[in-house]
Short mmCIF file of C-alpha atoms in Angstrom, two decimals:
data_model
loop_
_atom_site.label_atom_id
_atom_site.label_comp_id
_atom_site.label_asym_id
_atom_site.label_seq_id
_atom_site.Cartn_x
_atom_site.Cartn_y
_atom_site.Cartn_z
CA MET A 1 2.45 -11.57 -21.86
CA ASP A 2 6.14 -9.68 -21.66
CA VAL A 3 5.61 -7.64 -17.71
CA GLY A 4 7.57 -5.27 -16.39
CA PHE A 5 7.06 -4.46 -12.18
CA VAL A 6 9.12 -1.81 -9.93
CA GLY A 7 8.81 -2.13 -6.24
CA LEU A 8 10.36 -5.87 -4.77
CA GLY A 9 9.69 -5.74 -1.07
CA ALA A 10 7.36 -8.02 0.93
CA MET A 11 4.63 -6.59 -1.16
CA GLY A 12 5.15 -6.17 -4.52
CA ARG A 13 7.39 -9.84 -4.70
CA PRO A 14 5.12 -12.10 -4.37
CA MET A 15 2.77 -10.04 -6.81
CA ALA A 16 5.61 -10.25 -9.34
CA ARG A 17 5.79 -14.29 -7.84
CA HIS A 18 1.91 -15.02 -9.00
CA LEU A 19 2.28 -13.70 -12.16
CA GLN A 20 4.99 -15.92 -13.11
CA ARG A 21 3.74 -19.00 -12.15
CA ALA A 22 0.37 -17.41 -14.02
CA GLY A 23 2.81 -18.05 -17.52
CA HIS A 24 4.07 -14.33 -17.65
CA ARG A 25 7.87 -13.41 -17.95
CA LEU A 26 8.59 -10.67 -15.91
CA HIS A 27 11.05 -7.25 -16.52
CA LEU A 28 12.18 -5.93 -13.60
CA TRP A 29 14.59 -2.56 -12.82
CA ALA A 30 14.94 -1.90 -8.90
CA ARG A 31 17.16 0.62 -7.29
CA ARG A 32 19.26 -2.19 -5.47
CA PRO A 33 19.89 -5.15 -7.19
CA GLU A 34 19.70 -7.72 -3.71
CA SER A 35 15.81 -6.65 -4.78
CA VAL A 36 16.04 -8.68 -7.26
CA ALA A 37 18.97 -11.37 -6.57
CA PRO A 38 15.26 -14.15 -5.32
CA PHE A 39 13.86 -14.17 -9.00
CA ALA A 40 17.75 -14.91 -10.19
CA GLY A 41 17.96 -18.43 -12.17
CA THR A 42 14.38 -17.84 -13.42
CA ASP A 43 12.92 -16.35 -17.19
CA VAL A 44 13.33 -13.32 -15.81
CA VAL A 45 14.91 -9.65 -17.21
CA VAL A 46 16.72 -7.37 -14.88
CA HIS A 47 16.54 -3.89 -17.29
CA ALA A 48 19.49 -0.98 -16.02
CA THR A 49 16.46 1.50 -16.33
CA PRO A 50 12.27 1.92 -16.29
CA ALA A 51 12.84 3.06 -19.70
CA GLU A 52 13.75 -0.13 -21.27
CA VAL A 53 11.22 -2.13 -18.71
CA ALA A 54 8.72 -0.01 -20.92
CA ALA A 55 10.11 -0.40 -24.11
CA ALA A 56 10.32 -4.43 -23.28
CA THR A 57 6.57 -5.12 -22.10
CA ASP A 58 3.24 -3.57 -22.48
CA VAL A 59 1.70 -3.84 -18.77
CA ALA A 60 4.19 -2.87 -15.87
CA PHE A 61 3.41 -2.61 -12.13
CA THR A 62 5.09 -0.20 -9.88
CA ILE A 63 4.32 -0.69 -5.87
CA ILE A 64 6.92 1.09 -4.35
CA THR A 65 6.95 3.98 -1.63
CA THR A 66 6.63 8.14 -2.21
CA SER A 67 4.10 10.03 -4.70
CA GLU A 68 7.63 11.09 -5.58
CA ASP A 69 8.78 7.40 -5.82
CA VAL A 70 6.02 6.55 -8.64
CA ALA A 71 6.82 10.13 -10.44
CA ARG A 72 10.60 9.62 -10.98
CA VAL A 73 9.78 5.97 -12.24
CA ALA A 74 7.25 7.09 -14.19
CA LEU A 75 8.56 10.40 -15.72
CA GLY A 76 11.94 11.00 -14.70
CA GLU A 77 15.56 10.91 -16.01
CA ARG A 78 15.26 7.09 -17.90
CA SER A 79 11.48 6.26 -16.96
CA PHE A 80 8.91 4.67 -17.98
CA ILE A 81 7.29 7.23 -19.99
CA GLU A 82 10.35 7.34 -22.63
CA GLY A 83 10.02 4.17 -23.96
CA ALA A 84 6.29 4.46 -23.79
CA ARG A 85 4.26 3.81 -26.67
CA PRO A 86 0.72 4.12 -27.63
CA GLY A 87 -1.66 0.87 -26.30
CA TRP A 88 1.26 1.07 -23.54
CA VAL A 89 0.18 0.58 -19.43
CA HIS A 90 1.29 1.74 -15.91
CA VAL A 91 -0.53 -0.01 -13.71
CA ASP A 92 0.09 2.19 -9.76
CA MET A 93 -0.15 -0.50 -6.90
CA SER A 94 1.25 2.75 -4.38
CA THR A 95 -0.47 4.41 -1.98
CA ILE A 96 0.09 8.23 -3.52
CA ALA A 97 -1.60 11.88 -4.06
CA PRO A 98 -4.52 11.47 -6.41
CA GLY A 99 -3.20 14.24 -8.01
CA THR A 100 0.37 12.99 -8.55
CA THR A 101 -1.39 10.30 -10.50
CA ARG A 102 -3.36 12.19 -12.06
CA ARG A 103 -0.18 14.11 -13.50
CA ILE A 104 1.62 10.51 -14.67
CA ALA A 105 -1.71 9.69 -16.21
CA ALA A 106 -2.27 12.81 -18.28
CA ALA A 107 1.90 12.83 -19.50
CA LEU A 108 1.39 9.11 -20.43
CA ALA A 109 -1.91 10.00 -21.85
CA GLU A 110 0.15 12.79 -24.52
CA ARG A 111 2.31 9.38 -25.85
CA GLY A 112 -0.55 7.23 -26.55
CA ALA A 113 -0.30 4.93 -22.89
CA ALA A 114 -2.56 4.73 -20.25
CA MET A 115 -1.64 4.36 -16.56
CA LEU A 116 -4.42 3.24 -13.97
CA ASP A 117 -4.15 4.07 -10.47
CA ALA A 118 -4.22 0.27 -8.55
CA PRO A 119 -3.78 0.64 -4.33
CA VAL A 120 -4.12 -2.30 -2.73
CA SER A 121 -5.15 -3.89 0.24
CA GLY A 122 -4.62 -6.98 2.29
CA GLY A 123 -1.40 -6.13 2.84
CA ALA A 124 1.60 -8.45 2.98
CA VAL A 125 -0.20 -11.90 3.75
CA ALA A 126 -3.15 -11.21 0.93
CA ALA A 127 0.01 -10.46 -1.54
CA GLU A 128 1.20 -14.15 -1.19
CA ALA A 129 -2.22 -14.99 -0.80
CA GLY A 130 -2.69 -13.71 -4.04
CA THR A 131 -6.15 -12.17 -2.19
CA VAL A 132 -5.81 -8.23 -2.44
CA ALA A 133 -8.35 -5.45 -2.33
CA MET A 134 -7.35 -3.44 -5.45
CA MET A 135 -9.42 -0.47 -5.57
CA VAL A 136 -8.62 0.94 -9.36
CA GLY A 137 -8.43 4.45 -11.43
CA GLY A 138 -8.81 5.31 -14.40
CA ASP A 139 -10.28 4.30 -18.13
CA ALA A 140 -12.88 1.22 -18.00
CA ALA A 141 -11.46 -0.44 -20.57
CA VAL A 142 -7.89 -0.88 -20.12
CA LEU A 143 -8.89 -2.25 -16.61
CA GLU A 144 -10.43 -4.68 -18.62
CA ARG A 145 -7.75 -5.05 -20.65
CA VAL A 146 -5.35 -6.16 -17.54
CA ARG A 147 -7.90 -7.42 -15.58
CA PRO A 148 -6.38 -11.13 -16.17
CA LEU A 149 -3.48 -10.30 -14.95
CA LEU A 150 -4.45 -8.11 -11.53
CA GLU A 151 -7.10 -11.38 -11.59
CA CYS A 152 -3.11 -14.00 -11.19
CA PHE A 153 -2.90 -11.31 -7.14
CA ALA A 154 -6.63 -9.81 -6.74
CA ARG A 155 -9.52 -11.14 -5.14
CA ALA A 156 -11.74 -8.38 -5.94
CA VAL A 157 -11.22 -5.60 -8.62
CA VAL A 158 -13.45 -2.66 -8.17
CA HIS A 159 -13.26 -0.17 -10.58
CA VAL A 160 -14.01 3.21 -8.85
CA GLY A 161 -13.89 5.89 -10.83
CA ASP A 162 -11.41 8.50 -13.10
CA ASN A 163 -7.63 8.75 -12.61
CA GLY A 164 -6.99 9.82 -8.54
CA ALA A 165 -10.45 7.42 -7.72
CA GLY A 166 -8.45 4.94 -6.46
CA GLU A 167 -6.14 6.55 -4.27
CA VAL A 168 -8.81 8.32 -2.89
CA ALA A 169 -10.41 5.31 -1.65
CA LYS A 170 -7.53 4.10 -0.27
CA ALA A 171 -7.06 6.73 1.92
CA CYS A 172 -10.22 6.04 2.86
CA ASN A 173 -9.23 2.87 3.31
CA GLN A 174 -6.52 3.73 5.49
CA MET A 175 -8.82 6.83 7.01
CA VAL A 176 -11.52 3.78 8.54
CA MET A 177 -8.60 1.23 8.84
CA VAL A 178 -6.15 3.49 11.33
CA ALA A 179 -9.26 4.99 13.52
CA ALA A 180 -10.37 1.10 13.75
CA ILE A 181 -6.91 0.34 15.68
CA GLN A 182 -6.70 3.44 17.28
CA ALA A 183 -9.63 2.80 18.82
CA CYS A 184 -8.84 -0.88 19.68
CA ALA A 185 -6.07 0.81 21.81
CA GLU A 186 -8.26 3.43 23.44
CA ALA A 187 -9.82 0.00 24.73
CA MET A 188 -7.78 -1.82 25.42
CA LEU A 189 -5.69 0.22 27.44
CA LEU A 190 -9.53 1.53 29.61
CA ALA A 191 -9.57 -2.16 30.51
CA GLN A 192 -6.20 -2.66 31.48
CA ALA A 193 -6.92 0.64 33.52
CA HIS A 194 -9.85 -1.66 34.95
CA GLY A 195 -8.05 -4.21 36.07
CA VAL A 196 -9.73 -5.69 33.27
CA ASP A 197 -7.80 -8.49 31.65
CA PRO A 198 -8.11 -7.61 28.02
CA ALA A 199 -7.86 -10.15 26.42
CA LYS A 200 -10.60 -11.72 27.71
CA VAL A 201 -12.13 -8.03 26.99
CA ARG A 202 -11.27 -8.66 23.33
CA GLU A 203 -12.68 -12.27 23.15
CA ALA A 204 -15.80 -10.66 24.27
CA LEU A 205 -15.86 -8.11 22.24
CA MET A 206 -15.48 -10.42 19.10
CA GLY A 207 -18.29 -12.15 19.78
CA GLY A 208 -19.98 -8.87 19.60
CA SER A 209 -21.39 -5.61 17.24
CA ALA A 210 -17.47 -4.28 17.52
CA SER A 211 -16.19 -7.49 15.66
CA SER A 212 -13.97 -6.74 12.91
CA ARG A 213 -10.66 -7.09 11.47
CA MET A 214 -8.56 -4.67 13.10
CA LEU A 215 -9.99 -6.01 17.08
CA ASP A 216 -9.16 -9.48 15.94
CA VAL A 217 -5.78 -8.90 14.45
CA MET A 218 -4.16 -5.47 15.83
CA GLY A 219 -6.00 -6.11 19.33
CA GLU A 220 -4.64 -9.80 19.23
CA ARG A 221 -0.82 -7.90 19.28
CA MET A 222 -1.52 -5.44 20.93
CA ILE A 223 -2.62 -8.56 23.65
CA ARG A 224 0.37 -10.82 22.84
CA ARG A 225 2.64 -7.05 22.73
CA ASP A 226 3.76 -8.31 19.09
CA PHE A 227 5.06 -4.85 17.49
CA ALA A 228 7.43 -6.56 14.73
CA ALA A 229 5.13 -8.00 12.39
CA GLY A 230 2.56 -6.60 10.06
CA ILE A 231 3.28 -3.05 7.89
CA GLU A 232 5.68 -0.47 9.48
CA ALA A 233 3.13 2.26 11.17
CA ARG A 234 5.45 4.83 9.18
CA LEU A 235 4.42 3.45 5.84
CA HIS A 236 0.11 4.47 7.74
CA HIS A 237 2.34 7.53 8.10
CA LYS A 238 3.17 8.68 5.07
CA ASP A 239 -0.36 7.56 3.91
CA PHE A 240 -2.32 10.18 6.75
CA GLY A 241 0.23 12.66 6.03
CA ILE A 242 -1.60 12.60 2.02
CA LEU A 243 -5.60 12.00 3.42
CA MET A 244 -4.66 15.18 6.06
CA ASP A 245 -2.88 17.15 3.40
CA GLU A 246 -5.79 16.61 0.74
CA ALA A 247 -8.45 17.38 3.54
CA ALA A 248 -6.75 20.73 3.46
CA ARG A 249 -6.43 21.71 0.17
CA LEU A 250 -9.91 21.06 -0.25
CA GLY A 251 -11.59 22.51 3.25
CA THR A 252 -12.81 19.15 4.75
CA PRO A 253 -13.16 18.44 7.66
CA LEU A 254 -11.83 15.04 9.12
CA PRO A 255 -11.99 15.73 12.88
CA ILE A 256 -11.72 11.66 13.82
CA ALA A 257 -8.96 11.30 11.14
CA ALA A 258 -7.23 14.65 12.68
CA GLN A 259 -6.82 13.17 16.30
CA VAL A 260 -5.19 9.68 14.47
CA TRP A 261 -2.61 11.78 13.08
CA GLN A 262 -1.93 13.19 16.17
CA GLN A 263 -1.02 9.90 17.64
CA LEU A 264 0.97 9.24 14.57
CA ASN A 265 2.54 11.57 15.15
CA ALA A 266 3.63 10.77 18.81
CA LEU A 267 4.06 7.31 17.42
CA MET A 268 6.76 8.57 14.93
CA SER A 269 8.53 10.69 17.47
CA GLN A 270 8.76 7.85 20.46
CA GLY A 271 10.66 6.09 17.84
CA GLY A 272 8.23 3.52 16.54
CA ALA A 273 8.43 4.14 12.42
CA HIS A 274 9.19 0.30 12.29
CA ASP A 275 6.74 -0.81 14.73
CA ASP A 276 3.12 -2.78 13.49
CA THR A 277 0.29 0.35 13.59
CA SER A 278 -0.85 -1.79 16.29
CA SER A 279 1.71 -0.10 19.04
CA LEU A 280 -0.39 2.94 18.62
CA ILE A 281 -1.58 1.50 21.97
CA ARG A 282 2.37 2.41 23.40
CA VAL A 283 0.95 6.26 22.88
CA LEU A 284 -1.33 5.70 24.92
CA GLU A 285 0.42 3.99 27.54
CA ALA A 286 2.87 6.37 27.85
CA ALA A 287 0.73 9.04 28.61
CA SER A 288 -0.86 7.59 30.98
CA GLY A 289 1.67 6.01 32.34
CA ARG A 290 1.14 2.72 32.16
CA SER A 291 3.15 1.69 29.61
CA ALA A 292 4.47 -2.31 29.73
#
């Protein structure tokens, strides 16, 4: 199949590679020419605009940063909508506001095209392994049409509901995950305050009911002071901005998320935007005077 792809970053690039290995021909567009350079010498077509990508494909994927970025690629000047036709599908794997997704889906529907919001979880490691988890909003029949493509890089594909539901599920995922990272940071700080080895505390917790992937991965990074790995904290900060805006709009109390949001704000103000989110422990250390 001829498949479009926009967003060749740490997660998008390996996902596109998985599609390519499965025999699909890629049609690419990128704001920066260097983003498509790794695909030089392979059977890809690089287009000048997103509209050209849509016109040349049956399905096009996006995995880019902000709601505004996705809206620009889908609905802006020389965007997907100008090349879309009946039956064409936009699969957006970005983490954006549910309202933006619904607006794009409605605009494409007027042209007989469709959209799935299909944000992913698992990070760059899962993208490389082809094992991301995907939560999908949109028409179930459209999902079944494109499922073989999704299974090129996803180990779990769950249809959550109508357009926007996938993004709601991703917001819930981020809320639980980053709250767990914050809890790990607080546990490590308490161990330090008592003069107890945080590595031994983590080892003990991993054998009990507090065991979790976040304690395993992020707890280890905190102990090793390895804040260069994983997902940049600015992306989780962006995601929390979306979910806190939604909470305010809906009048939904999210007290724990609100506290984590403030910790992320503090991390941004301390210059940690490009560090791993496990660096939340440094916000606590700075506040307690225990900076390492």
